[in-house]
Tab-separated table of C-alpha atoms in Angstrom:
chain	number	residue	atom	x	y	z
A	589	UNK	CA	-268.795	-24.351	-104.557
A	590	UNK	CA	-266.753	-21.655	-102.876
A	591	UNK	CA	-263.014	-22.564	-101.555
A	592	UNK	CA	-264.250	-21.871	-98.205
A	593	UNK	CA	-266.788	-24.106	-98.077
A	594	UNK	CA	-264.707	-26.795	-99.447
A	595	UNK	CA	-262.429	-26.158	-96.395
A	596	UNK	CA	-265.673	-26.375	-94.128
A	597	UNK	CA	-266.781	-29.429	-96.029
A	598	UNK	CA	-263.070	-31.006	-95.222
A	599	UNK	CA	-263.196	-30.059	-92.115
A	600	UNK	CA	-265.717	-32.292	-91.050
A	601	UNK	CA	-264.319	-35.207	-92.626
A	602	UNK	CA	-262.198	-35.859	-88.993
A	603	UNK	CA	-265.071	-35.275	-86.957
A	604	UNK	CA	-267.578	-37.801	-88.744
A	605	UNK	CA	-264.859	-40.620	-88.791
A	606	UNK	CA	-264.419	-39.440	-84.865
A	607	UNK	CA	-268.281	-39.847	-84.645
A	608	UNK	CA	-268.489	-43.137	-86.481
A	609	UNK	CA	-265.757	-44.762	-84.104
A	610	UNK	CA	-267.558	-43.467	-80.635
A	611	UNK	CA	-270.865	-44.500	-82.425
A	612	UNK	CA	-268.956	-48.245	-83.149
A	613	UNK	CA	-267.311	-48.769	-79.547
A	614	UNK	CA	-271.079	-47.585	-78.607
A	615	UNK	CA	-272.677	-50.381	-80.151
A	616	UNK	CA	-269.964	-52.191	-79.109
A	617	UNK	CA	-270.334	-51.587	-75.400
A	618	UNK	CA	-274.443	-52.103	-75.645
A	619	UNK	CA	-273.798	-55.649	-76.872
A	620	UNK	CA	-271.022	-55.991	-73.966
A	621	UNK	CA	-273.339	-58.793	-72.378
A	622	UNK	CA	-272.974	-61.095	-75.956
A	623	UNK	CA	-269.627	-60.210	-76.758
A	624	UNK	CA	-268.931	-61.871	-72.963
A	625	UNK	CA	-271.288	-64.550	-72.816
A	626	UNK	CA	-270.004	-65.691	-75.941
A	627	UNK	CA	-266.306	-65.448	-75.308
A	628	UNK	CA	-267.299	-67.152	-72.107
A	629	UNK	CA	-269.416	-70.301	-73.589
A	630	UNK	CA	-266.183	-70.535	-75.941
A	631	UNK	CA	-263.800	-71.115	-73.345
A	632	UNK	CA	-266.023	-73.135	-71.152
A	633	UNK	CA	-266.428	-75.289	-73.753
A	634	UNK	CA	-262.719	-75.758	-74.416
A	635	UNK	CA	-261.977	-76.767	-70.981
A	636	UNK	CA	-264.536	-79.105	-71.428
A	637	UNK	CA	-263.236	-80.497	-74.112
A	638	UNK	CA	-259.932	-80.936	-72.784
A	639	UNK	CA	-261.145	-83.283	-69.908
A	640	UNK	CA	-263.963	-85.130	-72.021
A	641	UNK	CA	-261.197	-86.050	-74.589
A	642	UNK	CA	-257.816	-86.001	-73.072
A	643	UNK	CA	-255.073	-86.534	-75.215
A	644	UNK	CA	-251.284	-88.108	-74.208
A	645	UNK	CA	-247.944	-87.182	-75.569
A	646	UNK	CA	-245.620	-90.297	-75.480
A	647	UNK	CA	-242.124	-89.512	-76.877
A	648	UNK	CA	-239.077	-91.949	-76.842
A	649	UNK	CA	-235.470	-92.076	-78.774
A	650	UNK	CA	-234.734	-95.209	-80.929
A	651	UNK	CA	-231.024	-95.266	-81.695
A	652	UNK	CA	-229.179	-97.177	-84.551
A	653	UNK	CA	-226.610	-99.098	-82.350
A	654	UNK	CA	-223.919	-98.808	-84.996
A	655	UNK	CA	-223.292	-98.581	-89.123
A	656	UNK	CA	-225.916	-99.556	-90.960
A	657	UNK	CA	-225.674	-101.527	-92.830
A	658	UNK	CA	-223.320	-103.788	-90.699
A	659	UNK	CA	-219.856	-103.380	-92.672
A	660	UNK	CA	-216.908	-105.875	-92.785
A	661	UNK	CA	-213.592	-104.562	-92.112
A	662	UNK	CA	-211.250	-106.305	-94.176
A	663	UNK	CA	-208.073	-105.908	-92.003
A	664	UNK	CA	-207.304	-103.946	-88.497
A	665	UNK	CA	-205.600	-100.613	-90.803
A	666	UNK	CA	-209.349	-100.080	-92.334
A	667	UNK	CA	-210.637	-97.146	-90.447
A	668	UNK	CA	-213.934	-97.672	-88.024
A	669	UNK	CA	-216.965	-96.819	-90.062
A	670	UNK	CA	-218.758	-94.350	-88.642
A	671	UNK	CA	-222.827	-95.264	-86.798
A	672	UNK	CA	-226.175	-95.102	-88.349
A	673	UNK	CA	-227.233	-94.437	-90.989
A	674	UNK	CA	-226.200	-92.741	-94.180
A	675	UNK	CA	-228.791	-90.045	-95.573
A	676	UNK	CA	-229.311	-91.789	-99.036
A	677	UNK	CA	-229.794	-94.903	-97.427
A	678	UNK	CA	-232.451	-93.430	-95.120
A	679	UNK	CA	-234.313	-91.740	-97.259
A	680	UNK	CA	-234.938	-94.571	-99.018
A	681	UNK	CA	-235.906	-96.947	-95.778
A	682	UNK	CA	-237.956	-94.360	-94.949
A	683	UNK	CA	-240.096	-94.702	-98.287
A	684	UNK	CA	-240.410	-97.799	-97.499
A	685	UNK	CA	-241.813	-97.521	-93.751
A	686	UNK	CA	-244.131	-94.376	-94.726
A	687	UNK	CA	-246.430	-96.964	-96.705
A	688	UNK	CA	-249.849	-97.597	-94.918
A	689	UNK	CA	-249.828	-101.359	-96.736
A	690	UNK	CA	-246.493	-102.519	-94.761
A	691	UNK	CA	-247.487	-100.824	-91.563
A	692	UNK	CA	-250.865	-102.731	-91.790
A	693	UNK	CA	-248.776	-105.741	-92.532
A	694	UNK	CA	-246.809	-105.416	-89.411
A	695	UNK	CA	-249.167	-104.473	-87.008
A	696	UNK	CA	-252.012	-107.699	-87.955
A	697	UNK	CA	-248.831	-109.544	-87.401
A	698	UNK	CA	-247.746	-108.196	-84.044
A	699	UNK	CA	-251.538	-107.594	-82.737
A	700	UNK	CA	-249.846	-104.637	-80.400
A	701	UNK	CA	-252.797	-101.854	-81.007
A	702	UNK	CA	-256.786	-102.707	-80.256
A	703	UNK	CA	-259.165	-101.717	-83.280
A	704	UNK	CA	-259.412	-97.863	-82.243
A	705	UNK	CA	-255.877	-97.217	-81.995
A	706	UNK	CA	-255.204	-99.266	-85.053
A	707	UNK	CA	-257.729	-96.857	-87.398
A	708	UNK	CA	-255.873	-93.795	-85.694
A	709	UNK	CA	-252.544	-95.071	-86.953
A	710	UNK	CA	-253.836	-95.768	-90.329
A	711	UNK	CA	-255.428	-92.520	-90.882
A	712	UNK	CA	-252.172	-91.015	-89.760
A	713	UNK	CA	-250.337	-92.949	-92.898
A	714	UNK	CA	-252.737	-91.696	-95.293
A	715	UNK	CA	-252.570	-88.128	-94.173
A	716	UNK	CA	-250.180	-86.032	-96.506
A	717	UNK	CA	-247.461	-85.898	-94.420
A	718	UNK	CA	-247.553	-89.505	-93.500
A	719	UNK	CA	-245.726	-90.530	-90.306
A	720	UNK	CA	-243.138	-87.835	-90.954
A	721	UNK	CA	-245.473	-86.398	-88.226
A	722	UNK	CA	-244.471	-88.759	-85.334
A	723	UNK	CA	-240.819	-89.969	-86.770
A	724	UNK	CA	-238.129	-87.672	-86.802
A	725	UNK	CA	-234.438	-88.726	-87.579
A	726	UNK	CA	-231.684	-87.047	-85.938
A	727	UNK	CA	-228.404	-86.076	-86.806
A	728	UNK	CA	-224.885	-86.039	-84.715
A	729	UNK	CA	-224.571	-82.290	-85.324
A	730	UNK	CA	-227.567	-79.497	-85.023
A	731	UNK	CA	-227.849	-77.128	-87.788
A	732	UNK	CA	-225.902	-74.817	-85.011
A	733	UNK	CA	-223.759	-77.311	-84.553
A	734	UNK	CA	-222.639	-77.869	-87.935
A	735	UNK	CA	-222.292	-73.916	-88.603
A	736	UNK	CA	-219.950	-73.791	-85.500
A	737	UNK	CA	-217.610	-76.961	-86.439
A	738	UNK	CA	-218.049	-76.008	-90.401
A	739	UNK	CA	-214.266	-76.908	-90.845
A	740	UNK	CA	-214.167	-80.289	-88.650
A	741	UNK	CA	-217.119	-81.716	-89.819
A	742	UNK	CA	-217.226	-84.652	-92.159
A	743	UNK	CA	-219.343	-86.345	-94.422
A	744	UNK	CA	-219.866	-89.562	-92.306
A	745	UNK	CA	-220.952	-87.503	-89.527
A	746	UNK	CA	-224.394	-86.567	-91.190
A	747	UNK	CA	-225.583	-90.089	-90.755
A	748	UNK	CA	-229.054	-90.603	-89.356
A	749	UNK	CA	-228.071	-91.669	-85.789
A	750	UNK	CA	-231.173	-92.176	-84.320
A	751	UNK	CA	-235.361	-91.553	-84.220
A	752	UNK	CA	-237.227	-89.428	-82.237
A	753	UNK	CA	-240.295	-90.685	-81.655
A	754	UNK	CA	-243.607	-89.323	-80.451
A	755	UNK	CA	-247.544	-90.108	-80.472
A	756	UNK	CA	-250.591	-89.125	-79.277
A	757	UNK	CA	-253.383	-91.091	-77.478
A	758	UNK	CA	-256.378	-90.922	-75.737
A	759	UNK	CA	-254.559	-93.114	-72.697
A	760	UNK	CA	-251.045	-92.952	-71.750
A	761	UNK	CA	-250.516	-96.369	-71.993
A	762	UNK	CA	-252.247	-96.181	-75.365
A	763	UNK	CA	-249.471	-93.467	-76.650
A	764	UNK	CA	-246.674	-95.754	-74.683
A	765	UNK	CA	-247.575	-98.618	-76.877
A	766	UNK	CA	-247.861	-96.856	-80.371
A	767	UNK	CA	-244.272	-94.948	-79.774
A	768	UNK	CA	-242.914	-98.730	-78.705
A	769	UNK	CA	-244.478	-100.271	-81.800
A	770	UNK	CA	-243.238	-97.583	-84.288
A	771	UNK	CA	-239.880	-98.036	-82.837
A	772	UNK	CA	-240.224	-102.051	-83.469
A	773	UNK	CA	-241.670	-101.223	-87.152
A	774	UNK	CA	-238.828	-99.082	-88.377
A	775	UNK	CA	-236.197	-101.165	-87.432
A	776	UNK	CA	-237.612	-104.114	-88.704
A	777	UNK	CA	-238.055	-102.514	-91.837
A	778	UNK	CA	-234.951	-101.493	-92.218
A	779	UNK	CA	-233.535	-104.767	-92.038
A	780	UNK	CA	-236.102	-106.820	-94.328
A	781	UNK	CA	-234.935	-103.909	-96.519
A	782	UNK	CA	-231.183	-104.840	-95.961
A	783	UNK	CA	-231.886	-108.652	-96.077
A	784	UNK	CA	-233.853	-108.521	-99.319
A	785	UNK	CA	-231.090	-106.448	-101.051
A	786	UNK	CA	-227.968	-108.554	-99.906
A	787	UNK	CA	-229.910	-111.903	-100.279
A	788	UNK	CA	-231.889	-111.421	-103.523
A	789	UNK	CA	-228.353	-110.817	-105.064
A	790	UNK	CA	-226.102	-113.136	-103.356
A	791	UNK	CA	-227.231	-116.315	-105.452
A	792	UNK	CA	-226.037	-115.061	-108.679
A	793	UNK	CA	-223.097	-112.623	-107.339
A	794	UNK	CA	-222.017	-116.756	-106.120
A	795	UNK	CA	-222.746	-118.523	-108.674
A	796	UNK	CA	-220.859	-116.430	-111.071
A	797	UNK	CA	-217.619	-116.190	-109.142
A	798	UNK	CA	-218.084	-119.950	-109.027
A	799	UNK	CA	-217.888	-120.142	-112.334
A	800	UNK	CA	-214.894	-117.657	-112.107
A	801	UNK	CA	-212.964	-119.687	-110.323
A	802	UNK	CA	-213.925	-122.819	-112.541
A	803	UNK	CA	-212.082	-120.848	-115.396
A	804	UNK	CA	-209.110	-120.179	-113.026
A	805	UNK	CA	-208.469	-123.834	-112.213
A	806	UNK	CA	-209.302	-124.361	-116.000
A	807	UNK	CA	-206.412	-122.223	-116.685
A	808	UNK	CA	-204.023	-122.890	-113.720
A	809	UNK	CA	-203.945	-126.342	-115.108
A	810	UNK	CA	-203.191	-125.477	-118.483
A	811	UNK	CA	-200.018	-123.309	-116.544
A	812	UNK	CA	-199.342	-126.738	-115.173
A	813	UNK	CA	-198.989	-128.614	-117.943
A	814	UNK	CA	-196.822	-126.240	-120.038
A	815	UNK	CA	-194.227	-126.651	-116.946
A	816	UNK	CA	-194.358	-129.612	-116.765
A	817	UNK	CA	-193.859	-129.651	-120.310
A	818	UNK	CA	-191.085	-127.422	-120.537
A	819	UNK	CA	-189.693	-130.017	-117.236
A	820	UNK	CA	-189.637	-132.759	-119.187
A	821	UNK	CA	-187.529	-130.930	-121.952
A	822	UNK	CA	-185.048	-129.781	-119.679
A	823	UNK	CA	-184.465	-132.789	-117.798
A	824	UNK	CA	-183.379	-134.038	-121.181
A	825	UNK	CA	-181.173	-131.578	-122.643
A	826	UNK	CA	-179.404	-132.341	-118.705
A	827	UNK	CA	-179.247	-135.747	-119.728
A	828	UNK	CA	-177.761	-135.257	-123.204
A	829	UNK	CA	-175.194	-132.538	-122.011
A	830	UNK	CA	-173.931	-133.972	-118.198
A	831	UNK	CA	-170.921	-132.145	-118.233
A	832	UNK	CA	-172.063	-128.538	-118.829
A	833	UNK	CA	-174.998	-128.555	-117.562
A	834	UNK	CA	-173.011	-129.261	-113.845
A	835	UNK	CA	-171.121	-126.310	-114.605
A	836	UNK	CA	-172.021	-123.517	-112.441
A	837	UNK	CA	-172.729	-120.407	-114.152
A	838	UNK	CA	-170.829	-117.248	-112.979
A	839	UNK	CA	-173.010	-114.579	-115.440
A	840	UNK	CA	-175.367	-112.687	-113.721
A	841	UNK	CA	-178.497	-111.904	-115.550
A	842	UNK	CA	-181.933	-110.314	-115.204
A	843	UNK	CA	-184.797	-113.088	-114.949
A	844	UNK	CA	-187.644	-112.607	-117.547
A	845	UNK	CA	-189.027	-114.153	-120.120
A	846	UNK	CA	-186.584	-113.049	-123.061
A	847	UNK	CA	-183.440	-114.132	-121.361
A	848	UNK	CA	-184.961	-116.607	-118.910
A	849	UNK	CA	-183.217	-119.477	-121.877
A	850	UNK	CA	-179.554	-118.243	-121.430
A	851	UNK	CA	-179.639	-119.304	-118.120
A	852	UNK	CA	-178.365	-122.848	-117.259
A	853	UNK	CA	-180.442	-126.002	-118.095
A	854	UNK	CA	-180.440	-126.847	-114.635
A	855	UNK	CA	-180.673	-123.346	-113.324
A	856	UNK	CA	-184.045	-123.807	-115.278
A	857	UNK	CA	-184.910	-126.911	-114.433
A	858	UNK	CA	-184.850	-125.841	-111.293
A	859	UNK	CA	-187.211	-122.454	-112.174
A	860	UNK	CA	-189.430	-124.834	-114.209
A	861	UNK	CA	-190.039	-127.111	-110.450
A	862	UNK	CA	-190.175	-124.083	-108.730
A	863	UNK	CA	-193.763	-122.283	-111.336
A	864	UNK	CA	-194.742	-126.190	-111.090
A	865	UNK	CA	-195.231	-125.731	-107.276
A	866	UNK	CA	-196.742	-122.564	-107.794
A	867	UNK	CA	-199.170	-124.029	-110.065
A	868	UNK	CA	-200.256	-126.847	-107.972
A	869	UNK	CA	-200.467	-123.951	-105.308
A	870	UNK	CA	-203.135	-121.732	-107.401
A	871	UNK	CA	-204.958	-125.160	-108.002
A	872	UNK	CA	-205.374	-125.789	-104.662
A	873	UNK	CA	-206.253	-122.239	-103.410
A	874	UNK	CA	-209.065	-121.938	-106.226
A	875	UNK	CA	-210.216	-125.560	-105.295
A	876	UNK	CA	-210.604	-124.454	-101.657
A	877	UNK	CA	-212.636	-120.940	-102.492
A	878	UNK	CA	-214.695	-122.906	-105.071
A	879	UNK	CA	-215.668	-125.709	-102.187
A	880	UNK	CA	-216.603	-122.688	-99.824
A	881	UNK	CA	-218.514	-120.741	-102.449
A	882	UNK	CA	-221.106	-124.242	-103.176
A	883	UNK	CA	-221.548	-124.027	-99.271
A	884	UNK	CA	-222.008	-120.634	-99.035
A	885	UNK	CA	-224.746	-121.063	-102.429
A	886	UNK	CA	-226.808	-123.359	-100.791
A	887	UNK	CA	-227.356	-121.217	-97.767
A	888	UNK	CA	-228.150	-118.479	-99.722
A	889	UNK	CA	-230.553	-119.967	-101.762
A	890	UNK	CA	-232.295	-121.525	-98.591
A	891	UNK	CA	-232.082	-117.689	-97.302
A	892	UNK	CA	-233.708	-116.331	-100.437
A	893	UNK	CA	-236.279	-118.315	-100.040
A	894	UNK	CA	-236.986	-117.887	-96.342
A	895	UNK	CA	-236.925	-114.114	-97.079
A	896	UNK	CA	-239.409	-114.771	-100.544
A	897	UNK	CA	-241.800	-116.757	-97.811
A	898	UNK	CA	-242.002	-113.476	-95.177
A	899	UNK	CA	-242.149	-109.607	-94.858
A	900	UNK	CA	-240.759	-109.514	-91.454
A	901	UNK	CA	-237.287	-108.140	-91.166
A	902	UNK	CA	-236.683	-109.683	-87.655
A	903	UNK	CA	-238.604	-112.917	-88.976
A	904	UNK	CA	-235.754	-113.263	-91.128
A	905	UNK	CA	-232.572	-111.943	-88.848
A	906	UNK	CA	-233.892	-114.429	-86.275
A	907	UNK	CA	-234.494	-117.072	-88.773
A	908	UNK	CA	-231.141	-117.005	-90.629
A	909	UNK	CA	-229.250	-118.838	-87.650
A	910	UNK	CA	-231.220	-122.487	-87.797
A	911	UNK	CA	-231.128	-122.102	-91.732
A	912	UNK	CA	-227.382	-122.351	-91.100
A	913	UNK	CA	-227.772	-125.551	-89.012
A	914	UNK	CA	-229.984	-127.099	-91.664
A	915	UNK	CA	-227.501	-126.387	-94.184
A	916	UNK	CA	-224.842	-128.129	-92.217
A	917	UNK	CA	-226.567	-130.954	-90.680
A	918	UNK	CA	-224.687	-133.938	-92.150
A	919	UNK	CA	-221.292	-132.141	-93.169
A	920	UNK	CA	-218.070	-132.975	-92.087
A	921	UNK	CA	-217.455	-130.280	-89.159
A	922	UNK	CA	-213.995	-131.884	-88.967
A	923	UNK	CA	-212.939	-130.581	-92.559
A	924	UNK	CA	-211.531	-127.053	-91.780
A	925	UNK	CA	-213.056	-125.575	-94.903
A	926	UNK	CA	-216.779	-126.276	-94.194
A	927	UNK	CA	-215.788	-125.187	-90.941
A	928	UNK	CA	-214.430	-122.212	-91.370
A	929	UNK	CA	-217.594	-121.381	-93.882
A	930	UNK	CA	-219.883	-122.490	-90.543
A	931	UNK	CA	-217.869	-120.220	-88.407
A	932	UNK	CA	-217.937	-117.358	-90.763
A	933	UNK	CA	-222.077	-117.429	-91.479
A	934	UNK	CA	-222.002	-117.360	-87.382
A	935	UNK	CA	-219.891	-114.482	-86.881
A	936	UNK	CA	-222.203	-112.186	-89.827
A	937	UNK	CA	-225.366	-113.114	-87.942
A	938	UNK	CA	-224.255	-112.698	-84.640
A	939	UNK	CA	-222.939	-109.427	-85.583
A	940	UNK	CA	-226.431	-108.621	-87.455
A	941	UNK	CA	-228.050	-110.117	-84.236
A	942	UNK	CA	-225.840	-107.424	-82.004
A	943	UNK	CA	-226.639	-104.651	-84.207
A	944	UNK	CA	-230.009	-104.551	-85.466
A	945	UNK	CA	-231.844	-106.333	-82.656
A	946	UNK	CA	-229.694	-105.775	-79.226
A	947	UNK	CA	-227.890	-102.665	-79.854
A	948	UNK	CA	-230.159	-100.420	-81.792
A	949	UNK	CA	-233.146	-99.775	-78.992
A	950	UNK	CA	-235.092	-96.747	-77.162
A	951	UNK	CA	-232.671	-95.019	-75.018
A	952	UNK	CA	-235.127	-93.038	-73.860
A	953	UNK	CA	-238.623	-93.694	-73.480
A	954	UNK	CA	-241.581	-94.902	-74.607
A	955	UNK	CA	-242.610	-92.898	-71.792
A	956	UNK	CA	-245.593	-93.223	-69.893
A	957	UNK	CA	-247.424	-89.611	-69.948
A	958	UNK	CA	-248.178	-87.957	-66.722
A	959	UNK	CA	-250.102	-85.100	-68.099
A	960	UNK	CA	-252.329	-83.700	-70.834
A	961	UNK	CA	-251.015	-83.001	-73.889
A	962	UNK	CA	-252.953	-80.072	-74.317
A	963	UNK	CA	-252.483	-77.338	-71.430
A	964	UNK	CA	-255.693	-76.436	-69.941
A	965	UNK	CA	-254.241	-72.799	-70.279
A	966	UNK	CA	-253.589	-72.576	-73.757
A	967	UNK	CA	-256.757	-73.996	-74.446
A	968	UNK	CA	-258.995	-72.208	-72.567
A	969	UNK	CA	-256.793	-68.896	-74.032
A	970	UNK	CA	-257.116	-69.918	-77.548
A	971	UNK	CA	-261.314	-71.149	-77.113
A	972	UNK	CA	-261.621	-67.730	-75.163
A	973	UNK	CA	-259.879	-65.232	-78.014
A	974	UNK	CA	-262.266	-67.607	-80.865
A	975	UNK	CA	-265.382	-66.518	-78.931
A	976	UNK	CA	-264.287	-63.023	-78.931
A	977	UNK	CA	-263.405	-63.036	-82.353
A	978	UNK	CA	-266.502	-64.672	-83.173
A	979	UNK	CA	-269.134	-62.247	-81.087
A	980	UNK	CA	-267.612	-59.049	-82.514
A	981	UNK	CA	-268.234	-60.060	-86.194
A	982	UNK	CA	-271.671	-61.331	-84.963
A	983	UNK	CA	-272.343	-58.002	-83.168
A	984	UNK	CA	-270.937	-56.353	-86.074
A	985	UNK	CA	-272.932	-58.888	-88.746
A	986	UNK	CA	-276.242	-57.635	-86.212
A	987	UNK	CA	-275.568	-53.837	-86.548
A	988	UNK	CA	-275.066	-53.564	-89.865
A	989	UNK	CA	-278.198	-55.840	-90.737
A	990	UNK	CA	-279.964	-53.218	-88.470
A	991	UNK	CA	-278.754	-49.994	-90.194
A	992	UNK	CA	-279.468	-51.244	-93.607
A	993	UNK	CA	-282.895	-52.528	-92.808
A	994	UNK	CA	-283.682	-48.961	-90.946
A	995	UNK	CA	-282.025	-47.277	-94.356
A	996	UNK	CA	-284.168	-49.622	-96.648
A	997	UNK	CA	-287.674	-48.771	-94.104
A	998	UNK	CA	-286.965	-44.793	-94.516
C-alpha cells in the first residue's frame, strides 16, 4: 500500500466515527417513543410511591443537663466542672446503647412502640451502622468552631453536650414516639451504666476503709497508752524533785523528739497531757467515720442488690431514695452522725434526681412532622433520570442485538 492511499484510508477514519454517531442519535431518535414512555412510567411510579408509602422525619435535641457523671466538689475554691459528657466516657455508653439485646430489653419494658414499629427499630440495631444512624452526639464547638478558637479552646470543652436525634416513620406520630423513646433509652442507659459502676464497687471500696480505720483506732490507742505512760513517769520524777521541777526554765529550745527531754519535767508533763488529748481526739474522729462508713455499707449493699435485681437505669435512680428510708427506719435520727449520713445519701440522689432525670431532656422536639420526608421533587427527578438511564441501555441492548443478528443472517 501506497503512502497516498494510507492518507485516503486515514482520512476516512473521522468521517465513519461522524457516520456512526448520526447513525446512533438516529436510532436513538426512532426509539424516542420508549426512551419517553419509559422515563415516564419511572417517574410516575415514584410519585406513586411517595404517597402509597409516606415516610416522616421526626428530629429532637436531648441535652445532658450538666457533668456527667454528677461530680462532688470538695470545697467552694474547686473549679465548676464543665457539662456533659466526656468523649471516653461516651464512647463507651454508647457501646453499650448500640446493642439490639438492651434496646429490646427496654422497649418490652416500656411497651412505647406497636409490633411494626418495634421490628423497624430492631432491624435498624442490627444494620452495620447500628443506631449511629438516628443518634448523633454533639459537641460545644463545630469543627469551624474549634479551628477559629484553636488557642482558647480546652479539653473539657469537647464533652458530648447533647444528642441529636432523628427517625423515620410511616406516621408522624409514629416517628414522634420513636425519637421520644430513643431519647428515654439513652439516658437511662447511661445511668444504669453509672449506677452499676459506682455501686458494684462501693461495698468493698467501704468495707476496706472500714477496716482502715479499725487499724487507725488500733494504733491511736497504742499512741494513747505510751502517753499516758510516759504521764505517769513524769508526774513522778515532779514528785521526787518539787523544788526544781517549779523552777521556771529560761532556755529556749527547739521542740522535737531529740531534745524534747531537756525540757522541764513539768514543761513535759504538760506536752505529755497535751498528745494525750490529741490522742483521745484521733480516737474519737476515727470512731465517728467508722460509725458512718457501717451506715453507709448497709445501704450500699441493699443498693447493689436492687441494681443486681434490674436493668433499668431510672428503675434504680428512682428506687435509691426509699432504699434509704428502709435503711433508716428504726435509727436514732436524733444522733447527729446517722443524721448527717441520712442527709448526705439525700443530697447525692437529689442531685442525681436533678441531673439525670429533670435536667437532662429534649430541648427541642420530638417534633411532630408536617411533611414528607421525601420531596415529591427529588423523587420524581431521581425515578425520572433511572428510567432514562434505563431505556437508553435497553434501546442500546435492542440495537445491538439487531445488528449482530442481521451480521450473523448475511
Amino acid at each position: 500500500m501506497d503512502q497516498s492511499s494510507q492518507l485516503r484510508e486515514k482520512g476516512n477514519h473521522p468521517a465513519d466515527e461522524s457516520i456512526n454517531f448520526n447513525d446512533f442519535l438516529a436510532s436513538l431518535w426512532h426509539s424516542r417513543r420508549i426512551i419517553l414512555g419509559i422515563t415516564i412510567l419511572s417517574a410516575t411510579i415514584g410519585a406513586a410511591t411517595v404517597y402509597a408509602f409516606p415516610k416522616y422525619r421526626s428530629e429532637g435535641f436531648f441535652q445532658f443537663g450538666g457533668p456527667i457523671p454528677v461530680t462532688v466538689q470538695k470545697s467552694v475554691k474547686d473549679p465548676e466542672p464543665n457539662p456533659g459528657i466526656s468523649l471516653a466516657n461516651y464512647k463507651r455508653y454508647a457501646a453499650a446503647f448500640n446493642t439490639s439485646g438492651r434496646f429490646i430489653e427496654f422497649s418490652e419494658k416500656n411497651k412505647t412502640l406497636d409490633a411494626k414499629d418495634f421490628e423497624k427499630m430492631r432491624r435498624v440495631f442490627s444494620a452495620r451502622e447500628g443506631i449511629s444512624q438516628m443518634i448523633e452526639p454533639v459537641f460545644p464547638f463545630t469543627k469551624l468552631d474549634a479551628k477559629e478558637l484553636a488557642g482558647e479552646v480546652k479539653d473539657g470543652n469537647n464533652n458530648v453536650i447533647g444528642l441529636r436525634i432523628s427517625a423515620i416513620n410511616d406516621t408522624p406520630e409514629g416517628a414522634q414516639r420513636m425519637v421520644a423513646l430513643m431519647g428515654r433509652y439513652t439516658i437511662d442507659t447511661i445511668i444504669y451504666l453509672i449506677y452499676s459502676d459506682n455501686l458494684r464497687f462501693k461495698q468493698t471500696e467501704i468495707t476496706t476503709k472500714i477496716t482502715k480505720l479499725d487499724n487507725d483506732i488500733i494504733e491511736e490507742k497504742e499512741r494513747l497508752e505510751k502517753f499516758k505512760r510516759k504521764g505517769g513517769d513524769l508526774k513522778q520524777i515532779v514528785n521526787r524533785y518539787p523544788e526544781p521541777a517549779s523552777q521556771p526554765s529560761r532556755q529556749i529550745v527547739t521542740i522535737n523528739d531529740d531534745n524534747a527531754r531537756y525540757l522541764s519535767p513539768v514543761t513535759q508533763l504538760m506536752t505529755s497531757e497535751v498528745e494525750i488529748s490529741e490522742a483521745n481526739e484521733a480516737i474519737l474522729q476515727a470512731k465517728t467515720e467508722q460509725s458512718k462508713n457501717v451506715l453507709l455499707l448497709e445501704y450500699y449493699k441493699k443498693a447493689k442488690d436492687l441494681i443486681d435485681n434490674t436493668r433499668s437505669g431510672e428503675e434504680v435512680l428512682r428506687g435509691l431514695e426509699p432504699l434509704k428510708i428502709e435503711v433508716f427506719k428504726g435509727k436514732n435520727m436524733d444522733d447527729e452522725v446517722i443524721k448527717q449520713v441520712y442527709n448526705s445519701i439525700t443530697i447525692d440522689n437529689q442531685n442525681a434526681l436533678n441531673i439525670y432525670l429533670e435536667k437532662s431532656r429534649f430541648i427541642a422536639g420530638p417534633s411532630l412532622p408536617e411533611n414528607r420526608a421525601d420531596r415529591l421533587s427529588h423523587v420524581v427527578g431521581k425515578a425520572a433520570l433511572f428510567g432514562l438511564l434505563l431505556s437508553l441501555v435497553f434501546v442500546i441492548g435492542r440495537n445491538w442485538w439487531r445488528e449482530n443478528n442481521l451480521s450473523l443472517l448475511k
